[in-house]
């Protein structure tokens, strides 16, 4: 399924906001939490259908934040970005960096066994397909069953379990790509739960992570709109292609832009001056930029 695009452009300031009662309600039963997670996912589905939301950029940003939230390591988003974008041939990214790279591969292509196998190279495609088939029923139940199935056979494969659970959720919701939601909301201790306890943890995680994804979608839509608005002011040859890269990637090194090195750095500085992108590292060298 491809999200339907509205016939008329929507002002990014009027993108639908998550109702306060979805995240403020205090409930304990599986039935009540399932109702709230369903409301949160439905609202996120509507927001993701808005043309203003830069989908690829949102998925990458969610992947980075999920890795920081779940890893339990000291690395912050900046270190993860460095691991992904500043590696030289032969360099190793470190455990957290490797997890981030796996997630980037998982979200960049449409959901399919082959694409997931590219991200989860430690597992055979047949095994991945079997795990995905373990999920039946409603979307969250399906994701929880996949999570449980993976960890039952590969108890230490937390990243694979979360990626496949989010993939199962995306398939059940009719989304083309994985959106890291369970990975952003579940705690490490939740992965050792089973049955209804695991389903309850998944529903709770989705209430918070879907709300955060809505907030992030609105923010990125606003910033992407500003980038598109200033794009006509850019005179550098290749600037239009550079803007498209910024709209798809969480962090961009000048060296990947389709311009000579000096021109690429000038373009990045110009975009910072225009308030269209931010410099993400705070360094004078080896800089990264993002919307």
Short mmCIF file of C-alpha atoms in Angstrom, two decimals:
data_model
loop_
_atom_site.label_atom_id
_atom_site.label_comp_id
_atom_site.label_asym_id
_atom_site.label_seq_id
_atom_site.Cartn_x
_atom_site.Cartn_y
_atom_site.Cartn_z
CA UNK A 1 0.00 0.00 0.00
CA UNK A 2 1.16 3.51 -0.84
CA UNK A 3 -0.22 6.28 1.32
CA UNK A 4 -2.88 8.30 -0.47
CA UNK A 5 -1.80 11.86 -1.10
CA UNK A 6 -4.26 14.68 -0.43
CA UNK A 7 -5.51 16.50 -3.52
CA UNK A 8 -4.67 19.85 -1.96
CA UNK A 9 -1.52 20.80 -0.10
CA UNK A 10 -1.86 20.87 3.69
CA UNK A 11 -0.26 23.66 5.70
CA UNK A 12 2.35 21.98 7.87
CA UNK A 13 1.06 24.01 10.83
CA UNK A 14 -2.26 22.22 10.48
CA UNK A 15 -0.99 18.66 10.27
CA UNK A 16 -3.23 16.67 12.62
CA UNK A 17 -1.89 16.45 16.16
CA UNK A 18 -2.16 13.45 18.42
CA UNK A 19 -5.16 13.91 20.76
CA UNK A 20 -4.00 14.50 24.32
CA UNK A 21 -6.21 11.75 25.72
CA UNK A 22 -4.26 9.10 23.81
CA UNK A 23 -1.04 9.69 25.73
CA UNK A 24 -2.43 11.06 29.02
CA UNK A 25 -4.82 8.22 29.87
CA UNK A 26 -3.66 5.92 32.67
CA UNK A 27 -4.92 2.42 32.02
CA UNK A 28 -3.68 -1.03 32.95
CA UNK A 29 -5.81 -3.64 31.21
CA UNK A 30 -4.76 -5.13 27.88
CA UNK A 31 -8.11 -4.18 26.33
CA UNK A 32 -7.81 -0.50 27.30
CA UNK A 33 -4.15 -0.16 26.29
CA UNK A 34 -4.92 -1.88 22.98
CA UNK A 35 -7.61 0.74 22.33
CA UNK A 36 -5.12 3.57 22.94
CA UNK A 37 -2.41 2.01 20.77
CA UNK A 38 -4.94 1.54 17.98
CA UNK A 39 -5.91 5.20 18.21
CA UNK A 40 -2.24 6.25 18.19
CA UNK A 41 -1.40 4.09 15.18
CA UNK A 42 -4.45 5.29 13.28
CA UNK A 43 -3.46 8.90 13.90
CA UNK A 44 0.11 8.21 12.79
CA UNK A 45 -1.22 6.52 9.66
CA UNK A 46 -3.11 9.71 8.77
CA UNK A 47 -0.04 11.88 9.36
CA UNK A 48 2.18 9.60 7.29
CA UNK A 49 -0.28 9.98 4.44
CA UNK A 50 0.37 13.73 4.24
CA UNK A 51 2.52 14.69 1.27
CA UNK A 52 4.44 17.25 3.34
CA UNK A 53 6.08 14.61 5.53
CA UNK A 54 9.52 13.58 4.15
CA UNK A 55 9.09 9.85 4.56
CA UNK A 56 12.65 8.60 4.03
CA UNK A 57 14.07 11.30 6.30
CA UNK A 58 11.53 10.48 8.99
CA UNK A 59 12.43 6.79 8.93
CA UNK A 60 16.15 7.51 9.21
CA UNK A 61 15.60 9.96 12.07
CA UNK A 62 13.37 7.43 13.87
CA UNK A 63 16.02 4.76 13.38
CA UNK A 64 18.72 6.95 14.94
CA UNK A 65 16.56 7.87 17.92
CA UNK A 66 15.44 4.28 18.44
CA UNK A 67 19.05 3.10 18.53
CA UNK A 68 19.94 5.72 21.12
CA UNK A 69 16.87 4.90 23.23
CA UNK A 70 17.23 1.13 23.14
CA UNK A 71 20.96 0.50 23.08
CA UNK A 72 21.57 1.40 26.70
CA UNK A 73 25.01 2.59 25.61
CA UNK A 74 26.58 5.97 26.13
CA UNK A 75 26.69 6.80 22.43
CA UNK A 76 24.41 9.63 21.49
CA UNK A 77 22.94 10.43 18.09
CA UNK A 78 26.08 12.36 17.12
CA UNK A 79 28.34 9.37 17.63
CA UNK A 80 25.95 7.13 15.71
CA UNK A 81 25.92 9.58 12.79
CA UNK A 82 29.71 9.69 12.78
CA UNK A 83 29.79 5.90 12.70
CA UNK A 84 27.50 5.81 9.68
CA UNK A 85 28.78 8.76 7.66
CA UNK A 86 32.45 9.22 8.46
CA UNK A 87 33.72 5.64 8.28
CA UNK A 88 36.69 5.07 6.03
CA UNK A 89 37.18 1.80 4.13
CA UNK A 90 38.18 -0.90 6.61
CA UNK A 91 36.96 1.01 9.67
CA UNK A 92 34.64 -0.73 12.14
CA UNK A 93 31.65 1.25 13.42
CA UNK A 94 31.48 -0.23 16.93
CA UNK A 95 28.48 -2.11 18.38
CA UNK A 96 26.06 0.82 18.53
CA UNK A 97 27.19 2.11 15.13
CA UNK A 98 26.68 -1.32 13.58
CA UNK A 99 23.17 -1.48 15.03
CA UNK A 100 22.41 1.93 13.53
CA UNK A 101 23.68 0.85 10.11
CA UNK A 102 21.51 -2.28 10.29
CA UNK A 103 18.46 -0.17 11.05
CA UNK A 104 19.24 2.28 8.22
CA UNK A 105 19.35 -0.63 5.77
CA UNK A 106 16.09 -2.00 7.18
CA UNK A 107 14.11 1.22 6.69
CA UNK A 108 15.47 2.42 3.36
CA UNK A 109 13.78 -0.15 1.10
CA UNK A 110 10.18 -1.40 0.87
CA UNK A 111 9.31 -4.24 3.24
CA UNK A 112 10.25 -7.57 1.67
CA UNK A 113 12.17 -10.64 2.72
CA UNK A 114 15.00 -9.82 0.32
CA UNK A 115 15.37 -6.27 1.66
CA UNK A 116 15.24 -7.46 5.25
CA UNK A 117 17.83 -10.11 4.44
CA UNK A 118 20.12 -7.36 3.17
CA UNK A 119 19.86 -5.63 6.55
CA UNK A 120 20.01 -8.83 8.62
CA UNK A 121 22.81 -10.55 6.77
CA UNK A 122 23.45 -12.94 9.67
CA UNK A 123 20.20 -14.75 8.91
CA UNK A 124 19.05 -16.67 5.84
CA UNK A 125 16.10 -15.26 3.89
CA UNK A 126 14.18 -18.48 4.48
CA UNK A 127 14.54 -18.04 8.24
CA UNK A 128 13.41 -14.43 8.00
CA UNK A 129 10.33 -15.47 6.01
CA UNK A 130 9.50 -18.16 8.57
CA UNK A 131 9.70 -15.69 11.43
CA UNK A 132 7.49 -13.19 9.62
CA UNK A 133 4.93 -15.92 8.99
CA UNK A 134 4.75 -16.55 12.75
CA UNK A 135 2.73 -13.37 13.11
CA UNK A 136 -1.02 -13.73 12.65
CA UNK A 137 -4.03 -11.70 13.74
CA UNK A 138 -4.31 -7.99 14.45
CA UNK A 139 -1.25 -5.79 13.79
CA UNK A 140 0.14 -5.52 17.33
CA UNK A 141 -0.57 -9.16 18.14
CA UNK A 142 1.16 -10.11 14.90
CA UNK A 143 4.23 -8.02 15.75
CA UNK A 144 4.40 -9.47 19.27
CA UNK A 145 4.24 -13.03 17.94
CA UNK A 146 7.09 -12.33 15.52
CA UNK A 147 9.15 -10.75 18.30
CA UNK A 148 8.57 -13.78 20.50
CA UNK A 149 9.32 -16.26 17.70
CA UNK A 150 12.68 -14.65 16.85
CA UNK A 151 13.84 -14.44 20.45
CA UNK A 152 12.76 -18.01 21.16
CA UNK A 153 15.10 -19.31 18.45
CA UNK A 154 17.79 -16.60 18.69
CA UNK A 155 17.68 -15.25 22.27
CA UNK A 156 20.48 -12.71 21.73
CA UNK A 157 19.19 -11.33 18.42
CA UNK A 158 17.44 -8.28 19.89
CA UNK A 159 17.99 -6.06 16.84
CA UNK A 160 16.73 -8.68 14.40
CA UNK A 161 13.70 -9.35 16.59
CA UNK A 162 12.77 -5.68 16.78
CA UNK A 163 13.32 -5.07 13.07
CA UNK A 164 11.18 -8.04 12.09
CA UNK A 165 8.50 -7.12 14.62
CA UNK A 166 8.32 -3.60 13.20
CA UNK A 167 8.33 -5.11 9.70
CA UNK A 168 5.38 -7.34 10.63
CA UNK A 169 3.58 -4.33 12.07
CA UNK A 170 4.20 -2.34 8.87
CA UNK A 171 2.91 -5.19 6.71
CA UNK A 172 -0.21 -5.57 8.84
CA UNK A 173 -0.91 -1.82 8.63
CA UNK A 174 -0.33 -1.73 4.88
CA UNK A 175 2.77 0.46 5.09
CA UNK A 176 5.40 0.20 2.38
CA UNK A 177 8.40 0.62 4.70
CA UNK A 178 9.44 -0.28 8.22
CA UNK A 179 8.98 2.57 10.70
CA UNK A 180 10.96 1.95 13.93
CA UNK A 181 8.20 2.11 16.55
CA UNK A 182 8.54 -0.93 18.79
CA UNK A 183 12.31 -0.41 18.86
CA UNK A 184 11.74 3.14 20.08
CA UNK A 185 9.19 2.26 22.74
CA UNK A 186 10.12 -1.12 24.19
CA UNK A 187 12.61 -1.51 27.03
CA UNK A 188 15.20 -4.24 27.04
CA UNK A 189 13.41 -6.02 29.90
CA UNK A 190 10.23 -6.14 27.78
CA UNK A 191 11.92 -8.50 25.32
CA UNK A 192 12.00 -11.24 27.96
CA UNK A 193 8.22 -11.16 28.36
CA UNK A 194 5.86 -13.56 26.62
CA UNK A 195 2.20 -13.96 25.79
CA UNK A 196 -0.20 -11.30 27.06
CA UNK A 197 2.57 -9.56 29.03
CA UNK A 198 4.53 -9.01 25.83
CA UNK A 199 1.42 -7.83 23.96
CA UNK A 200 0.68 -5.36 26.76
CA UNK A 201 4.26 -4.06 26.60
CA UNK A 202 3.99 -3.68 22.81
CA UNK A 203 0.73 -1.74 23.04
CA UNK A 204 2.18 0.59 25.66
CA UNK A 205 5.34 1.11 23.63
CA UNK A 206 3.34 2.01 20.54
CA UNK A 207 1.29 4.66 22.33
CA UNK A 208 4.45 6.59 23.22
CA UNK A 209 6.47 5.91 20.07
CA UNK A 210 3.60 6.70 17.68
CA UNK A 211 3.03 10.00 19.50
CA UNK A 212 6.73 10.83 19.18
CA UNK A 213 6.69 9.88 15.47
CA UNK A 214 3.76 12.27 14.94
CA UNK A 215 5.65 15.08 16.69
CA UNK A 216 8.76 14.36 14.64
CA UNK A 217 6.74 14.18 11.41
CA UNK A 218 5.29 17.63 12.03
CA UNK A 219 8.71 19.08 12.83
CA UNK A 220 10.37 17.55 9.77
CA UNK A 221 7.48 18.58 7.51
CA UNK A 222 7.91 22.17 8.63
CA UNK A 223 11.68 22.13 8.14
CA UNK A 224 11.40 20.37 4.77
CA UNK A 225 8.91 23.00 3.61
CA UNK A 226 11.38 25.74 4.50
CA UNK A 227 14.20 23.95 2.66
CA UNK A 228 12.05 23.68 -0.45
CA UNK A 229 11.10 27.35 -0.15
CA UNK A 230 14.72 28.55 -0.13
CA UNK A 231 15.87 26.11 -2.83
CA UNK A 232 15.22 28.60 -5.70
CA UNK A 233 17.74 30.96 -4.09
CA UNK A 234 20.55 28.41 -4.58
CA UNK A 235 22.57 29.10 -7.71
CA UNK A 236 25.13 26.32 -7.49
CA UNK A 237 24.95 23.72 -10.23
CA UNK A 238 23.68 20.52 -8.66
CA UNK A 239 21.91 22.35 -5.84
CA UNK A 240 18.53 20.84 -6.69
CA UNK A 241 19.96 17.32 -6.42
CA UNK A 242 21.66 18.28 -3.15
CA UNK A 243 18.33 19.44 -1.71
CA UNK A 244 16.78 16.07 -2.56
CA UNK A 245 19.58 14.34 -0.65
CA UNK A 246 18.90 16.49 2.41
CA UNK A 247 15.22 15.57 2.20
CA UNK A 248 16.03 11.85 2.35
CA UNK A 249 18.98 11.48 4.72
CA UNK A 250 19.19 12.15 8.44
CA UNK A 251 22.77 13.46 8.15
CA UNK A 252 24.76 14.53 5.09
CA UNK A 253 28.50 14.99 4.66
CA UNK A 254 29.44 17.60 2.00
CA UNK A 255 31.48 14.93 0.24
CA UNK A 256 28.33 13.03 -0.82
CA UNK A 257 26.75 16.03 -2.54
CA UNK A 258 26.95 16.20 -6.36
CA UNK A 259 29.27 19.21 -6.31
CA UNK A 260 33.03 19.78 -6.07
CA UNK A 261 34.25 19.68 -2.47
CA UNK A 262 34.63 23.42 -1.96
CA UNK A 263 31.32 24.17 -3.66
CA UNK A 264 29.59 21.55 -1.54
CA UNK A 265 30.88 23.10 1.67
CA UNK A 266 29.82 26.55 0.50
CA UNK A 267 26.36 25.24 -0.30
CA UNK A 268 26.02 23.68 3.16
CA UNK A 269 27.10 26.92 4.81
CA UNK A 270 24.63 28.85 2.66
CA UNK A 271 21.80 26.53 3.70
CA UNK A 272 22.75 27.00 7.35
CA UNK A 273 22.69 30.78 6.89
CA UNK A 274 19.22 30.48 5.36
CA UNK A 275 18.02 28.39 8.31
CA UNK A 276 17.22 25.49 6.00
CA UNK A 277 19.64 22.92 7.45
CA UNK A 278 21.60 22.60 10.69
CA UNK A 279 25.23 21.72 11.31
CA UNK A 280 24.94 18.66 13.53
CA UNK A 281 28.40 18.13 15.02
CA UNK A 282 29.57 21.47 16.41
CA UNK A 283 33.00 20.78 14.89
CA UNK A 284 35.12 22.89 12.58
CA UNK A 285 36.04 19.88 10.44
CA UNK A 286 34.37 16.62 9.39
CA UNK A 287 31.02 18.32 9.62
CA UNK A 288 27.60 16.78 9.04
CA UNK A 289 24.43 18.62 8.10
CA UNK A 290 20.77 17.77 8.34
CA UNK A 291 17.27 19.17 8.04
#
